[in-house]
Amino acid sequence: CCHYCKSTWKGMGDWGKTLPEPFKFVFVPLSKGNKQLDLASRAFYVVRDLAPNHIENFLEIAFTKATVIRSFKEWITILGRLGLSEQAIIDSLNKPITEQRIERGRRLAGRYRLTATPHFGIAGKYATNADYTNGDYRVLVKLLNVLVSESMQG
């Protein structure tokens, strides 16, 4: 995974907790055809299904390991450390909802014309990333706040 995502995911998630209703910050892992990131994405959705309260723990691990894990069996071992049984993981992985969530991520990437990560879609109208703020995440948060405010008004 990119060092920007690794260094900013927690802060952006914390920012997302401050959003007013009805806005909601949602992590959507995207693989864009990369096998290792696809495996991490599938692991994310398993955790979301079986232990949503462990998403932050999973993300901490994922941003360190996503590019070095070569098989889903390795993710099963890691998810086991979060208290998930191998059978529950396999069952979750095979649920139609898991594939639907992965496909939704792909559709969102197309809808928001994903060009870089992390990428932010707001209210189905706006999309931005740190490229628009020369990599300055403080400015990015200000931009996101403006886009949320614009969406609330109109």
C-alpha positions as MATLAB code, in Angstrom:
seq = 'CCHYCKSTWKGMGDWGKTLPEPFKFVFVPLSKGNKQLDLASRAFYVVRDLAPNHIENFLEIAFTKATVIRSFKEWITILGRLGLSEQAIIDSLNKPITEQRIERGRRLAGRYRLTATPHFGIAGKYATNADYTNGDYRVLVKLLNVLVSESMQG';
ca = [
       0.000    0.000    0.000;
       1.117    3.548   -0.450;
       2.855    5.369    2.360;
       0.238    8.157    2.242;
      -2.586    5.748    3.029;
      -0.483    4.062    5.700;
       0.319    7.362    7.409;
      -3.084    9.050    7.115;
      -5.830    6.421    7.377;
      -6.282    6.845   11.126;
      -6.454   10.637   11.007;
      -8.873   10.602    8.105;
     -11.029    8.051    9.936;
     -11.026   10.319   12.990;
     -12.043   13.253   10.783;
     -14.840   11.082    9.381;
     -16.253   10.609   12.881;
     -16.890   14.372   13.034;
     -19.141   14.439    9.962;
     -22.677   15.722   10.535;
     -25.720   13.568    9.826;
     -26.553   12.182    7.301;
     -22.912   11.974    6.124;
     -20.912    8.904    6.976;
     -17.232    8.172    6.470;
     -16.773    4.699    5.019;
     -13.498    2.950    4.284;
     -13.726    1.280    0.879;
     -10.644   -0.761    0.026;
      -9.841   -0.863   -3.652;
      -7.572   -3.227   -5.482;
      -7.666   -1.945   -9.061;
      -6.600   -5.381  -10.310;
      -3.638   -5.833   -7.950;
      -3.730   -9.413   -6.580;
      -2.196   -8.578   -3.191;
      -4.496   -5.613   -2.634;
      -7.458   -7.702   -3.774;
      -6.600  -10.238   -1.058;
      -6.394   -7.427    1.523;
      -9.715   -6.045    0.293;
     -11.370   -9.438    0.734;
      -9.892   -9.729    4.226;
     -11.263   -6.258    5.059;
     -14.782   -7.298    4.069;
     -14.521  -10.483    6.119;
     -13.605   -8.414    9.176;
     -16.401   -5.964    8.366;
     -18.827   -8.888    8.283;
     -17.618  -10.861   11.305;
     -16.002   -8.327   13.627;
     -16.742   -4.736   12.593;
     -15.439   -3.505   15.950;
     -11.993   -4.772   14.858;
     -11.792   -2.771   11.606;
      -9.228   -0.359   13.049;
      -7.116   -3.256   14.353;
      -7.314   -4.866   10.943;
      -6.360   -1.654    9.129;
      -3.337   -1.231   11.371;
      -2.157   -4.661   10.253;
      -3.269   -4.323    6.636;
      -1.360   -1.133    5.937;
       1.792   -2.880    7.078;
       1.276   -6.284    5.470;
      -0.937   -5.798    2.380;
       1.865   -5.708   -0.160;
       3.810   -8.673    1.223;
       1.013  -11.203    1.733;
       0.809  -13.561   -1.225;
      -2.158  -15.811   -0.355;
      -5.470  -15.634    1.429;
      -4.224  -18.416    3.723;
      -1.820  -15.832    5.191;
      -4.749  -13.480    5.799;
      -6.624  -16.330    7.523;
      -3.717  -16.625    9.965;
      -3.752  -12.869   10.600;
      -7.536  -12.749   10.993;
      -7.252  -15.645   13.423;
      -5.214  -13.329   15.654;
      -8.277  -11.055   15.730;
     -10.258  -13.963   17.164;
     -11.873  -15.181   13.945;
     -12.061  -18.890   13.236;
     -10.875  -20.242    9.911;
     -14.316  -21.687    9.153;
     -16.074  -18.383    9.913;
     -13.593  -16.569    7.666;
     -14.145  -18.997    4.789;
     -17.921  -18.846    5.251;
     -17.850  -15.037    5.228;
     -15.586  -14.967    2.206;
     -18.094  -17.120    0.326;
     -21.132  -15.022    1.227;
     -22.719  -13.182   -1.694;
     -22.615   -9.943    0.346;
     -18.811  -10.082    0.407;
     -18.588  -10.196   -3.383;
     -21.297   -7.502   -3.615;
     -19.246   -5.215   -1.367;
     -16.131   -5.776   -3.456;
     -18.093   -5.020   -6.622;
     -19.555   -1.880   -5.012;
     -16.010   -0.688   -4.337;
     -15.155   -1.194   -7.994;
     -18.266    0.729   -9.063;
     -17.448    3.576   -6.689;
     -13.916    3.744   -8.089;
     -15.405    4.206  -11.538;
     -18.111    6.611  -10.413;
     -15.654    8.878   -8.640;
     -12.986    8.388  -11.336;
     -10.396    7.158   -8.889;
      -6.956    8.419   -9.889;
      -5.056    8.205   -6.608;
      -5.456    6.855   -3.098;
      -6.650    7.806   -0.659;
      -9.539    9.175   -2.687;
     -12.656   10.777   -1.228;
     -16.124   10.771   -2.731;
     -18.640   13.171   -1.252;
     -22.417   12.854   -1.632;
     -22.169   11.327   -5.092;
     -21.169   14.744   -6.458;
     -17.564   15.468   -5.598;
     -14.307   13.560   -5.623;
     -10.898   14.645   -4.464;
      -7.575   13.426   -3.169;
      -4.325   14.851   -1.855;
      -3.098   15.515   -5.406;
      -5.463   18.516   -5.463;
      -3.774   19.953   -2.365;
      -0.153   19.252   -3.316;
      -0.049   16.448   -0.742;
      -0.977   18.750    2.151;
      -3.476   16.790    4.252;
      -4.383   19.796    6.390;
      -5.534   21.578    3.249;
      -7.236   18.383    2.079;
      -9.321   18.247    5.268;
     -10.324   21.894    4.729;
     -11.299   21.076    1.154;
     -13.311   18.057    2.305;
     -15.104   20.210    4.885;
     -16.031   22.722    2.181;
     -17.325   19.964   -0.095;
     -19.396   18.465    2.731;
     -20.812   21.926    3.525;
     -21.610   22.486   -0.161;
     -23.382   19.138   -0.288;
     -25.432   19.993    2.788;
     -26.623   23.237    1.244;
     -27.490   22.036   -2.136;
];
